[in-house]
Amino acid sequence: MSQLRAESARLLAVFEATGAVRVEADILQQADVLLDLYGEDIRARAYVASDPLRGEQMLRPDFTVPVVQQHMAVSAEPARYTYAGPVFRYQDNATGRAAQSEQVGYEVFDRSAPEAIEAEVFGLFHRILAPLGLTASTGDVGLLRAAIDGLTTSEARKAALRRHIWRPARFQSLLDRFSQPVARKVLGAGGQQIGLRRSQDVQERLAQLQDEATAPPIPSAEIAALTDLLAIRGKLPEALELLQALTGRLPSIGPAVAHMASRIIALDAAGVDVAQIGFEAAYGLTAMEYYDGFVFGFYAAQPGWPAIASGGRYDALTRVLGQGRAVPAVGGIIRPEYSLRAATGSAS
Amino acid sequence: MIKLGVPSKGRLMNETFDWFAKRGVQLSKSGSDREYVGRVEGVDGVELVLLSAGEIPRELAAGRIQLGVTGTDLVHEKLANWADTVEPVAEMGFGFADLIVAVPACWRDVTSLHDLDAVAARFRADHGFRLRIATKYHRLVRQFLTAQGVADYQLVDSQGATEGAVKNETAEAIADITSTGATIAANHLRILEDGLVLKSQATLWKSRSAGGDCGPLIRKIRAK
């Protein structure tokens, strides 16, 4: 325990040395904010307690949400924060992971060039973790978002795809559905009108489904290009080449690929050996998280360990919590329990 | 002495008694009909414990009873990692029930989980809160909907008369156990085509953590 405290303190000190301000967050969080953000899935991960006066409370599953709330309430940009403390997540299946675990984090709210901030955060984590010999993986959710924006299809279909970026199975089934003509049987009379959803809502959606049935499918060349995009993986320079080659078939990802190119230059300038950093276009899409751009994780070879550190860009989260105000935000956390174990492991 | 947990009342208890009787083990309530104490004849060293069907999974997991009769649905719902804590000895061929997701029959545009998901997105935008699904099977339903990629819903707890929740406007859809579907239809609901969460039946379970020798009883019921 004292070793863990020392490791947390060491990491905090490194983050504070960059000028980050130490912040605290309540362990008990208002559940409705988190439920609104994450949906019902969070209940399978977070401890919920009911309070007859305050309503449902949740043991904080992460610091990001309260830190963003604090920043949006009072502060101006640029701002850099650091924090340390326990987060609580229960595992519905026996993974052997602790329900209470320590996180030390670093969050940057800064309107400067996005690639510079991304390189700053990743570079800092990379420097701190360098002695541990970890493998770094990165991704960029912005590429997939840009690819969706460019599809030859209705705005409704694009919105449906965007909504399910983080649920790959549903995303794939939507893609399959939108790539062929839709045959649909129409049900007969439904009986008595019950519930809050009105009959005009039903009529309206039936009309939409009628339009859908005659809507042209997404061209197969675009589906193939999107599938190829999701399959791209390699070290950063190779992945960039593959992506640049793909822009011929998916022109809408051009700006996102250019952004990635400038991020690689910025990473290089920050002292990161980019040829050693992995990239997967589908990275970060399975986690129940809020990242919407650059994402990263650092992994040890030990099976069953979580990422020792992870993070990314979450502009959209600040828009949701900021009630109209949005801030470009990049951050990440280190799990000191694991950085400590990795350090002991590599020393012995 | 090992303990056999059996549902303490109703059809499930009577069918369990019949099932064991056919296999040469007579179970009965001793004393008055209202007393929850039981008797076992036909095999030695077994004590009958009458419990609520909903508590039997917990008692098995805790190792306080060695054997117990309850539905697959309750074991899967109440025990995370049920396969690590209990093992099925015999499926008993009664108490069949399906855990299903149902929506108002008047939702003519909704036949599948895909439709439910699309409607949930729209409902949230229109009403400012997520579409409510009433159930008492929180874990099973949440796992199912997560695996199927349904979003923008919330589960609301309903411990009974769940089929009435939509009519009462405490939920927009339900997830509940049904055997014939009659109650679902009578409450103006319709089961989604791909809305089957779990098929359940009464099952004899053995605790993995309780000590004691279940051999004589298990051999006896398997001999017939």
Coordinates of C-alpha atoms in Angstrom, one line a residue:
Chain A
M1 CA 0.0 0.0 0.0
S2 CA 2.8 2.5 0.9
Q3 CA 4.5 1.5 -2.3
L4 CA 1.3 2.3 -4.2
R5 CA 1.0 5.6 -2.5
A6 CA 4.6 6.4 -3.4
E7 CA 4.0 5.5 -7.1
S8 CA 0.9 7.6 -7.3
A9 CA 2.8 10.5 -5.7
R10 CA 5.7 10.1 -8.1
L11 CA 3.3 10.2 -11.1
L12 CA 1.4 13.2 -9.7
A13 CA 4.7 15.0 -9.3
V14 CA 5.7 14.4 -12.9
F15 CA 2.3 15.7 -14.1
E16 CA 2.5 18.7 -11.7
A17 CA 6.0 19.5 -13.0
T18 CA 4.4 20.2 -16.4
G19 CA 2.3 22.9 -14.8
A20 CA -0.8 20.9 -14.3
V21 CA -3.0 21.9 -11.4
R22 CA -3.9 19.2 -8.8
V23 CA -7.7 18.7 -8.6
E24 CA -9.9 16.5 -6.4
A25 CA -13.3 14.9 -7.2
D26 CA -16.0 13.5 -5.0
I27 CA -16.1 9.7 -4.7
L28 CA -19.9 9.8 -4.7
Q29 CA -21.2 11.1 -8.0
Q30 CA -24.7 11.9 -9.1
A31 CA -25.8 8.8 -11.1
D32 CA -28.1 10.5 -13.6
V33 CA -25.2 12.5 -15.2
L34 CA -23.2 9.3 -15.7
L35 CA -26.2 7.3 -16.8
D36 CA -27.1 9.9 -19.3
L37 CA -23.7 9.8 -20.7
Y38 CA -22.9 6.1 -20.8
G39 CA -26.4 4.6 -20.9
E40 CA -27.6 1.5 -19.1
D41 CA -24.3 -0.3 -19.7
I42 CA -22.6 1.7 -16.9
R43 CA -24.8 -0.1 -14.4
A44 CA -23.0 -3.3 -15.3
R45 CA -19.7 -1.7 -14.3
A46 CA -20.4 0.9 -11.6
Y47 CA -21.6 0.7 -8.1
V48 CA -25.0 2.4 -7.7
A49 CA -26.3 3.4 -4.3
S50 CA -29.8 4.7 -3.7
D51 CA -30.3 7.7 -1.5
P52 CA -33.9 8.6 -0.6
L53 CA -33.2 12.3 -0.8
R54 CA -30.5 12.8 -3.4
G55 CA -31.6 10.0 -5.8
E56 CA -29.2 7.5 -7.2
Q57 CA -25.6 8.0 -6.5
M58 CA -22.6 6.2 -8.1
L59 CA -19.1 5.5 -6.8
R60 CA -17.0 7.4 -9.4
P61 CA -16.1 5.0 -12.2
D62 CA -13.6 7.5 -13.6
F63 CA -12.3 11.1 -12.9
T64 CA -12.8 12.4 -16.4
V65 CA -16.4 13.4 -16.0
P66 CA -16.1 15.3 -12.7
V67 CA -12.9 17.0 -13.9
V68 CA -14.6 18.1 -17.1
Q69 CA -17.6 19.4 -15.0
Q70 CA -15.3 21.4 -12.7
H71 CA -13.5 22.9 -15.7
M72 CA -16.6 23.8 -17.6
A73 CA -18.1 25.4 -14.5
V74 CA -15.3 27.8 -13.6
S75 CA -12.3 27.8 -15.8
A76 CA -10.9 29.2 -19.0
E77 CA -8.5 27.6 -21.4
P78 CA -5.8 26.6 -21.6
A79 CA -5.9 24.4 -18.5
R80 CA -4.0 21.3 -17.4
Y81 CA -5.1 19.2 -14.5
T82 CA -3.8 16.2 -12.7
Y83 CA -5.4 14.0 -10.0
A84 CA -5.0 10.7 -8.2
G85 CA -7.3 8.4 -6.3
P86 CA -9.4 5.3 -6.4
V87 CA -12.1 4.5 -9.0
F88 CA -14.7 1.8 -8.6
R89 CA -15.8 -0.7 -11.2
Y90 CA -17.3 -4.0 -10.6
Q91 CA -16.9 -6.8 -13.1
D92 CA -19.9 -8.8 -13.9
N93 CA -17.7 -11.7 -14.8
A94 CA -14.8 -13.0 -12.8
T95 CA -11.8 -11.3 -14.5
G96 CA -9.8 -11.2 -11.3
R97 CA -9.6 -7.4 -11.5
A98 CA -10.0 -5.4 -8.4
A99 CA -13.2 -3.5 -7.9
Q100 CA -11.3 -0.6 -6.4
S101 CA -8.3 0.5 -8.3
E102 CA -6.0 3.6 -8.4
Q103 CA -5.8 6.0 -11.2
V104 CA -3.4 9.0 -11.8
G105 CA -4.6 11.2 -14.6
Y106 CA -3.7 14.2 -16.7
E107 CA -6.2 16.2 -18.7
V108 CA -5.5 19.1 -21.1
F109 CA -8.1 21.7 -22.2
D110 CA -6.4 23.7 -24.8
R111 CA -7.5 25.3 -28.1
S112 CA -4.0 25.2 -29.7
A113 CA -3.3 23.0 -32.7
P114 CA -4.9 19.7 -32.0
E115 CA -2.0 17.5 -33.1
A116 CA 0.4 19.5 -30.8
I117 CA -1.8 18.8 -27.8
E118 CA -2.2 15.1 -28.7
A119 CA 1.6 14.8 -29.1
E120 CA 2.2 16.5 -25.8
V121 CA -0.1 14.1 -23.9
F122 CA 1.1 11.0 -25.6
G123 CA 4.7 12.1 -25.5
L124 CA 4.4 12.7 -21.7
F125 CA 2.9 9.3 -21.1
H126 CA 5.5 7.7 -23.4
R127 CA 8.3 9.3 -21.5
I128 CA 7.0 8.3 -18.1
L129 CA 6.4 4.7 -19.1
A130 CA 9.5 4.3 -21.2
P131 CA 11.5 2.3 -18.6
L132 CA 8.8 -0.4 -18.4
G133 CA 9.2 -1.6 -22.0
L134 CA 5.5 -1.5 -22.8
T135 CA 3.8 -1.8 -26.2
A136 CA 1.9 1.3 -27.3
S137 CA -1.2 1.1 -29.5
T138 CA -3.0 4.1 -31.0
G139 CA -6.0 4.7 -33.1
D140 CA -8.2 7.6 -34.3
V141 CA -11.9 7.5 -34.1
G142 CA -12.0 10.6 -36.3
L143 CA -11.1 8.5 -39.3
L144 CA -14.2 6.4 -39.1
R145 CA -16.3 9.4 -38.4
A146 CA -15.0 11.1 -41.5
A147 CA -15.5 8.0 -43.5
I148 CA -19.2 7.8 -42.4
D149 CA -19.7 11.5 -43.3
G150 CA -18.6 10.8 -46.8
L151 CA -20.9 7.8 -47.5
T152 CA -23.4 8.2 -50.4
T153 CA -26.5 7.8 -48.3
S154 CA -29.1 9.6 -46.3
E155 CA -28.3 11.7 -43.2
A156 CA -30.5 9.4 -41.2
R157 CA -28.4 6.4 -42.1
K158 CA -25.2 8.3 -41.3
A159 CA -26.6 9.3 -37.9
A160 CA -27.5 5.7 -37.2
L161 CA -24.0 4.5 -38.0
R162 CA -22.4 7.3 -36.0
R163 CA -24.5 6.4 -33.0
H164 CA -23.1 2.9 -33.0
I165 CA -19.4 3.6 -33.7
W166 CA -18.7 2.1 -30.2
R167 CA -20.8 -1.0 -30.8
P168 CA -19.0 -2.8 -33.6
A169 CA -21.5 -5.7 -33.9
R170 CA -24.5 -3.4 -34.3
F171 CA -22.4 -1.1 -36.5
Q172 CA -21.7 -4.0 -38.8
S173 CA -25.3 -5.2 -38.9
L174 CA -26.4 -1.6 -39.8
L175 CA -23.8 -1.5 -42.6
D176 CA -25.1 -4.9 -43.9
R177 CA -28.6 -3.6 -43.7
F178 CA -27.8 -0.4 -45.6
S179 CA -25.8 -2.2 -48.3
Q180 CA -28.7 -4.0 -49.8
P181 CA -32.3 -3.2 -50.8
V182 CA -34.6 -3.5 -47.7
A183 CA -37.5 -5.9 -48.0
R184 CA -39.9 -5.3 -45.1
K185 CA -43.1 -6.9 -44.2
V186 CA -45.8 -4.6 -42.8
L187 CA -47.7 -5.6 -39.8
G188 CA -51.5 -5.4 -39.8
A189 CA -53.6 -3.6 -37.2
G190 CA -51.9 -3.5 -33.8
G191 CA -54.8 -3.2 -31.5
Q192 CA -55.3 -0.9 -28.6
Q193 CA -53.2 2.2 -28.3
I194 CA -51.1 2.0 -25.1
G195 CA -48.1 3.8 -23.7
L196 CA -46.3 7.1 -24.2
R197 CA -45.4 6.6 -27.8
R198 CA -48.2 8.0 -29.8
S199 CA -49.8 6.5 -32.9
Q200 CA -48.6 9.5 -35.0
D201 CA -45.0 8.5 -33.9
V202 CA -45.7 5.0 -35.3
Q203 CA -47.2 6.4 -38.5
E204 CA -44.2 8.7 -39.0
R205 CA -41.7 5.9 -38.6
L206 CA -43.7 3.6 -40.9
A207 CA -43.4 6.4 -43.5
Q208 CA -39.7 6.6 -42.9
L209 CA -39.4 2.8 -43.3
Q210 CA -41.3 3.2 -46.6
D211 CA -38.7 5.7 -47.8
E212 CA -35.9 3.5 -46.5
A213 CA -37.2 0.6 -48.6
T214 CA -36.8 2.6 -51.8
A215 CA -33.6 4.3 -50.8
P216 CA -30.6 3.2 -52.9
P217 CA -28.2 1.0 -51.0
I218 CA -24.7 2.4 -50.0
P219 CA -22.5 1.6 -53.0
S220 CA -20.6 -1.6 -52.5
A221 CA -17.3 0.1 -53.4
E222 CA -17.8 2.4 -50.4
I223 CA -18.7 -0.5 -48.1
A224 CA -15.5 -2.3 -49.2
A225 CA -13.4 0.8 -48.6
L226 CA -14.9 1.3 -45.2
T227 CA -14.2 -2.4 -44.3
D228 CA -10.6 -2.0 -45.6
L229 CA -10.3 1.2 -43.4
L230 CA -11.3 -0.7 -40.3
A231 CA -8.8 -3.5 -41.1
I232 CA -5.7 -1.1 -41.3
R233 CA -3.1 -1.9 -38.7
G234 CA 0.7 -1.5 -38.5
K235 CA 3.4 0.8 -37.1
L236 CA 2.5 4.5 -37.5
P237 CA 4.5 5.2 -40.7
E238 CA 3.1 2.1 -42.5
A239 CA -0.4 2.7 -41.3
L240 CA -0.2 6.3 -42.6
E241 CA 0.9 5.1 -46.0
L242 CA -2.0 2.7 -46.2
L243 CA -4.4 5.4 -45.1
Q244 CA -3.0 7.9 -47.7
A245 CA -3.5 5.2 -50.4
L246 CA -7.1 4.7 -49.2
T247 CA -8.1 8.4 -49.5
G248 CA -8.4 7.8 -53.3
R249 CA -11.4 5.5 -52.5
L250 CA -12.6 7.4 -49.4
P251 CA -12.0 11.1 -50.2
S252 CA -13.8 12.3 -47.1
I253 CA -11.1 10.9 -44.8
G254 CA -8.5 13.2 -46.4
P255 CA -8.5 15.9 -43.7
A256 CA -8.4 13.2 -40.9
V257 CA -5.5 11.5 -42.6
A258 CA -3.7 14.9 -43.0
H259 CA -4.3 15.5 -39.3
M260 CA -2.8 12.1 -38.5
A261 CA 0.3 13.0 -40.6
S262 CA 0.8 16.2 -38.7
R263 CA 0.4 14.3 -35.4
I264 CA 3.1 11.9 -36.4
I265 CA 5.4 14.8 -37.2
A266 CA 4.5 16.4 -33.8
L267 CA 5.2 13.0 -32.0
D268 CA 8.5 12.8 -33.7
A269 CA 9.4 16.3 -32.6
A270 CA 8.3 15.3 -29.1
G271 CA 11.0 12.6 -29.1
V272 CA 8.8 9.6 -29.8
D273 CA 10.2 6.9 -32.0
V274 CA 7.1 6.7 -34.2
A275 CA 8.3 3.6 -36.0
Q276 CA 7.8 1.7 -32.8
I277 CA 4.2 2.9 -32.2
G278 CA 1.4 0.7 -33.3
F279 CA -1.7 2.0 -35.0
E280 CA -5.1 0.2 -35.5
A281 CA -8.0 2.0 -37.3
A282 CA -10.4 -0.1 -35.2
Y283 CA -8.5 0.6 -31.9
G284 CA -10.7 2.0 -29.1
L285 CA -14.0 1.1 -30.7
T286 CA -15.0 -1.6 -28.3
A287 CA -14.5 0.2 -25.0
M288 CA -17.4 1.9 -23.5
E289 CA -15.8 5.3 -23.6
Y290 CA -16.3 8.8 -24.9
Y291 CA -13.2 9.2 -27.0
D292 CA -13.9 10.7 -30.4
G293 CA -10.5 11.2 -32.0
F294 CA -7.0 10.2 -31.2
V295 CA -6.8 7.2 -28.7
F296 CA -4.0 5.4 -27.1
G297 CA -3.0 2.6 -24.7
F298 CA 0.1 1.2 -23.2
Y299 CA 0.2 -2.6 -22.6
A300 CA 2.4 -5.0 -20.8
A301 CA 2.9 -8.6 -22.1
Q302 CA 1.2 -10.2 -19.1
P303 CA -2.1 -11.8 -20.1
G304 CA -5.1 -10.5 -18.3
W305 CA -3.7 -7.2 -17.4
P306 CA -5.6 -4.1 -18.3
A307 CA -3.9 -1.3 -20.2
I308 CA -1.3 0.2 -17.9
A309 CA -2.2 3.6 -19.3
S310 CA -4.9 4.8 -21.7
G311 CA -6.3 8.0 -23.0
G312 CA -7.4 10.1 -25.9
R313 CA -9.4 13.0 -27.2
Y314 CA -12.9 13.6 -26.0
D315 CA -14.2 16.9 -27.4
A316 CA -17.8 15.6 -27.7
L317 CA -17.9 14.8 -24.0
T318 CA -17.2 18.5 -23.1
R319 CA -20.0 19.5 -25.5
V320 CA -22.4 17.2 -23.7
L321 CA -21.4 18.3 -20.2
G322 CA -20.8 21.9 -21.1
Q323 CA -24.4 22.6 -22.1
G324 CA -23.6 24.4 -25.3
R325 CA -20.0 25.2 -24.5
A326 CA -17.3 22.8 -25.9
V327 CA -13.6 22.6 -25.3
P328 CA -11.0 20.6 -27.2
A329 CA -9.9 18.0 -24.6
V330 CA -7.2 15.4 -24.5
G331 CA -6.2 13.3 -21.4
G332 CA -5.3 10.0 -20.1
I333 CA -4.7 7.9 -17.0
I334 CA -2.0 5.6 -15.6
R335 CA -2.9 2.6 -13.3
P336 CA -0.1 2.9 -10.7
E337 CA -0.9 -0.6 -9.4
Y338 CA 0.2 -2.0 -12.7
S339 CA 3.0 0.4 -13.5
L340 CA 4.4 -0.6 -10.1
R341 CA 4.0 -4.3 -10.9
A342 CA 5.5 -3.9 -14.4
A343 CA 8.5 -2.0 -12.8
T344 CA 9.1 -4.7 -10.2
G345 CA 8.7 -7.4 -12.9
S346 CA 11.2 -5.8 -15.3
A347 CA 13.7 -5.2 -12.4
S348 CA 13.7 -8.8 -11.2
Chain B
M1 CA -27.0 -35.0 6.1
I2 CA -27.4 -33.1 2.9
K3 CA -30.0 -30.4 2.2
L4 CA -32.3 -30.4 -0.8
G5 CA -34.0 -27.0 -1.5
V6 CA -37.4 -27.1 -3.1
P7 CA -39.8 -24.2 -4.0
S8 CA -42.1 -23.8 -1.0
K9 CA -45.4 -23.5 -2.7
G10 CA -47.7 -23.8 -5.7
R11 CA -47.3 -25.7 -8.9
L12 CA -43.6 -25.7 -8.9
M13 CA -43.5 -27.4 -5.5
N14 CA -46.1 -30.0 -6.6
E15 CA -44.4 -30.8 -9.9
T16 CA -41.1 -31.2 -8.1
F17 CA -42.7 -33.6 -5.6
D18 CA -44.2 -35.6 -8.5
W19 CA -40.8 -35.6 -10.4
F20 CA -39.0 -37.0 -7.3
A21 CA -41.8 -39.5 -6.6
K22 CA -41.5 -41.0 -10.1
R23 CA -37.8 -41.6 -9.2
G24 CA -38.6 -43.3 -5.9
V25 CA -38.0 -40.4 -3.6
Q26 CA -41.1 -39.2 -1.7
L27 CA -41.0 -35.6 -0.7
S28 CA -43.8 -34.1 1.5
K29 CA -44.6 -31.2 3.7
S30 CA -44.8 -32.5 7.3
G31 CA -47.3 -31.2 9.7
S32 CA -49.8 -28.7 8.6
D33 CA -50.0 -27.5 5.0
R34 CA -48.9 -24.0 6.2
E35 CA -45.7 -25.2 7.8
Y36 CA -42.5 -25.0 5.7
V37 CA -40.9 -28.2 7.0
G38 CA -40.5 -31.2 4.8
R39 CA -40.0 -35.0 4.9
V40 CA -37.9 -37.2 2.7
E41 CA -38.5 -41.0 2.2
G42 CA -36.8 -43.4 -0.1
V43 CA -33.3 -42.2 0.4
D44 CA -31.3 -41.7 3.6
G45 CA -29.3 -38.7 4.7
V46 CA -31.4 -36.0 2.9
E47 CA -33.2 -33.2 4.5
L48 CA -35.9 -31.2 2.7
V49 CA -35.7 -27.4 2.9
L50 CA -38.7 -25.4 1.6
L51 CA -37.6 -22.1 0.2
S52 CA -38.8 -19.3 -2.1
A53 CA -37.6 -20.3 -5.7
G54 CA -35.9 -16.9 -5.9
E55 CA -33.7 -17.6 -2.8
I56 CA -32.5 -21.1 -3.9
P57 CA -29.7 -19.8 -6.2
R58 CA -28.3 -17.8 -3.4
E59 CA -28.4 -20.7 -0.9
L60 CA -26.7 -23.0 -3.4
A61 CA -24.0 -20.5 -4.1
A62 CA -23.4 -20.0 -0.4
G63 CA -23.2 -23.7 0.1
R64 CA -25.9 -23.8 2.7
I65 CA -27.8 -26.3 0.7
Q66 CA -26.2 -29.0 -1.4
L67 CA -29.0 -29.5 -4.0
G68 CA -31.8 -27.2 -5.1
V69 CA -34.6 -27.0 -7.6
T70 CA -35.2 -23.7 -9.4
G71 CA -35.5 -22.2 -12.8
T72 CA -32.6 -21.6 -15.2
D73 CA -33.7 -18.0 -15.4
L74 CA -33.3 -17.4 -11.7
V75 CA -29.8 -19.0 -11.5
H76 CA -28.6 -17.1 -14.5
E77 CA -30.0 -13.8 -13.2
K78 CA -28.9 -14.0 -9.6
L79 CA -25.6 -15.7 -9.9
A80 CA -22.8 -13.9 -11.8
N81 CA -20.5 -16.7 -13.0
W82 CA -23.2 -19.3 -12.2
A83 CA -21.2 -22.0 -13.9
D84 CA -18.5 -21.6 -11.3
T85 CA -20.8 -21.9 -8.3
V86 CA -23.5 -24.4 -9.3
E87 CA -23.8 -27.3 -11.8
P88 CA -27.0 -28.6 -13.4
V89 CA -27.8 -32.2 -12.4
A90 CA -31.1 -32.7 -14.3
E91 CA -33.4 -30.6 -16.4
M92 CA -36.8 -31.6 -15.0
G93 CA -39.1 -31.1 -18.0
F94 CA -41.6 -28.6 -16.4
G95 CA -41.7 -25.0 -15.4
F96 CA -40.9 -24.1 -19.0
A97 CA -40.7 -20.3 -19.5
D98 CA -39.0 -17.9 -22.0
L99 CA -37.5 -14.6 -20.9
I100 CA -38.5 -12.3 -23.8
V101 CA -38.6 -8.7 -24.8
A102 CA -42.1 -7.4 -25.8
V103 CA -43.4 -4.0 -27.1
P104 CA -46.9 -2.6 -27.4
A105 CA -48.7 -4.5 -30.2
C106 CA -49.7 -1.1 -31.6
W107 CA -46.0 -0.4 -32.5
R108 CA -46.5 -1.7 -36.0
D109 CA -43.1 -0.4 -37.0
V110 CA -41.3 -2.5 -34.4
T111 CA -40.7 -6.1 -35.1
S112 CA -37.0 -6.6 -34.1
L113 CA -34.3 -5.3 -31.8
H114 CA -33.0 -3.2 -34.7
D115 CA -36.4 -1.4 -34.7
L116 CA -36.4 -1.1 -30.9
D117 CA -33.0 0.5 -31.0
A118 CA -34.0 3.0 -33.6
V119 CA -37.2 3.9 -31.8
A120 CA -35.2 4.2 -28.5
A121 CA -33.0 6.9 -30.1
R122 CA -36.0 8.8 -31.4
F123 CA -37.9 8.4 -28.1
R124 CA -35.0 9.9 -26.2
A125 CA -34.9 12.9 -28.5
D126 CA -38.6 13.4 -28.2
H127 CA -39.1 12.8 -24.5
G128 CA -35.8 13.8 -23.0
F129 CA -35.4 10.5 -21.2
R130 CA -34.4 7.0 -22.3
L131 CA -37.0 4.5 -23.3
R132 CA -38.0 2.4 -20.3
I133 CA -38.0 -1.4 -20.2
A134 CA -39.7 -2.9 -17.2
T135 CA -38.2 -6.1 -15.8
K136 CA -37.0 -7.9 -12.8
Y137 CA -34.3 -9.7 -14.8
H138 CA -31.9 -6.7 -14.8
R139 CA -28.6 -8.6 -15.3
L140 CA -29.9 -10.9 -18.0
V141 CA -31.7 -8.3 -20.0
R142 CA -28.8 -5.8 -19.8
Q143 CA -26.3 -8.4 -20.9
F144 CA -28.6 -9.4 -23.8
L145 CA -29.3 -5.9 -25.0
T146 CA -25.6 -4.9 -24.7
A147 CA -24.6 -8.0 -26.7
Q148 CA -27.2 -7.1 -29.3
G149 CA -26.0 -3.5 -29.5
V150 CA -29.2 -1.8 -28.3
A151 CA -28.7 1.7 -26.9
D152 CA -30.6 4.6 -25.3
Y153 CA -32.9 2.5 -23.1
Q154 CA -33.1 2.2 -19.3
L155 CA -34.3 -0.7 -17.2
V156 CA -36.9 0.1 -14.6
D157 CA -37.6 -2.4 -11.8
S158 CA -40.8 -4.3 -11.9
Q159 CA -41.2 -7.1 -9.4
G160 CA -44.7 -8.2 -10.5
A161 CA -47.5 -7.5 -13.0
T162 CA -44.8 -6.4 -15.4
E163 CA -47.1 -6.9 -18.4
G164 CA -49.2 -4.0 -17.1
A165 CA -46.3 -1.5 -17.0
V166 CA -46.9 -0.1 -20.5
K167 CA -50.6 0.4 -20.0
N168 CA -49.8 2.1 -16.7
E169 CA -47.2 4.3 -18.5
T170 CA -44.4 3.3 -16.2
A171 CA -42.5 1.8 -19.1
E172 CA -42.5 1.7 -22.9
A173 CA -41.6 -2.0 -23.2
I174 CA -41.1 -5.0 -21.0
A175 CA -38.8 -8.0 -20.5
D176 CA -40.4 -10.9 -18.7
I177 CA -41.0 -14.6 -18.4
T178 CA -43.8 -16.1 -20.4
S179 CA -44.8 -19.7 -21.0
T180 CA -47.7 -19.4 -23.4
G181 CA -47.6 -15.7 -24.3
A182 CA -51.3 -15.4 -23.3
T183 CA -50.6 -12.7 -20.7
I184 CA -48.4 -10.8 -23.1
A185 CA -51.2 -10.7 -25.7
A186 CA -53.9 -9.9 -23.2
N187 CA -52.0 -6.8 -22.2
H188 CA -51.7 -5.6 -25.8
L189 CA -48.1 -6.5 -26.1
R190 CA -46.1 -8.4 -28.8
I191 CA -42.9 -10.4 -28.5
L192 CA -40.1 -9.2 -30.8
E193 CA -39.0 -11.7 -33.4
D194 CA -35.4 -11.8 -32.1
G195 CA -36.4 -10.9 -28.5
L196 CA -35.7 -14.3 -26.9
V197 CA -33.3 -13.7 -24.0
L198 CA -33.3 -17.1 -22.4
K199 CA -35.2 -20.4 -22.4
S200 CA -35.8 -21.6 -18.9
Q201 CA -37.1 -24.7 -17.2
A202 CA -37.1 -26.2 -13.7
T203 CA -33.7 -27.7 -13.1
L204 CA -32.0 -29.6 -10.3
W205 CA -28.8 -27.9 -9.4
K206 CA -25.8 -29.0 -7.2
S207 CA -23.8 -26.5 -5.3
R208 CA -20.1 -26.6 -6.1
S209 CA -19.1 -25.3 -2.7
A210 CA -21.2 -27.2 -0.2
G211 CA -19.6 -30.3 1.3
G212 CA -21.6 -33.5 1.8
D213 CA -22.2 -36.5 -0.3
C214 CA -25.0 -36.1 -2.9
G215 CA -24.1 -39.4 -4.5
P216 CA -26.9 -41.6 -3.0
L217 CA -29.7 -39.1 -4.0
I218 CA -28.2 -38.5 -7.5
R219 CA -27.7 -42.2 -8.2
K220 CA -31.3 -42.9 -7.0
I221 CA -32.9 -40.3 -9.3
R222 CA -30.7 -41.3 -12.3
A223 CA -31.4 -45.1 -11.8
K224 CA -35.1 -44.7 -12.9

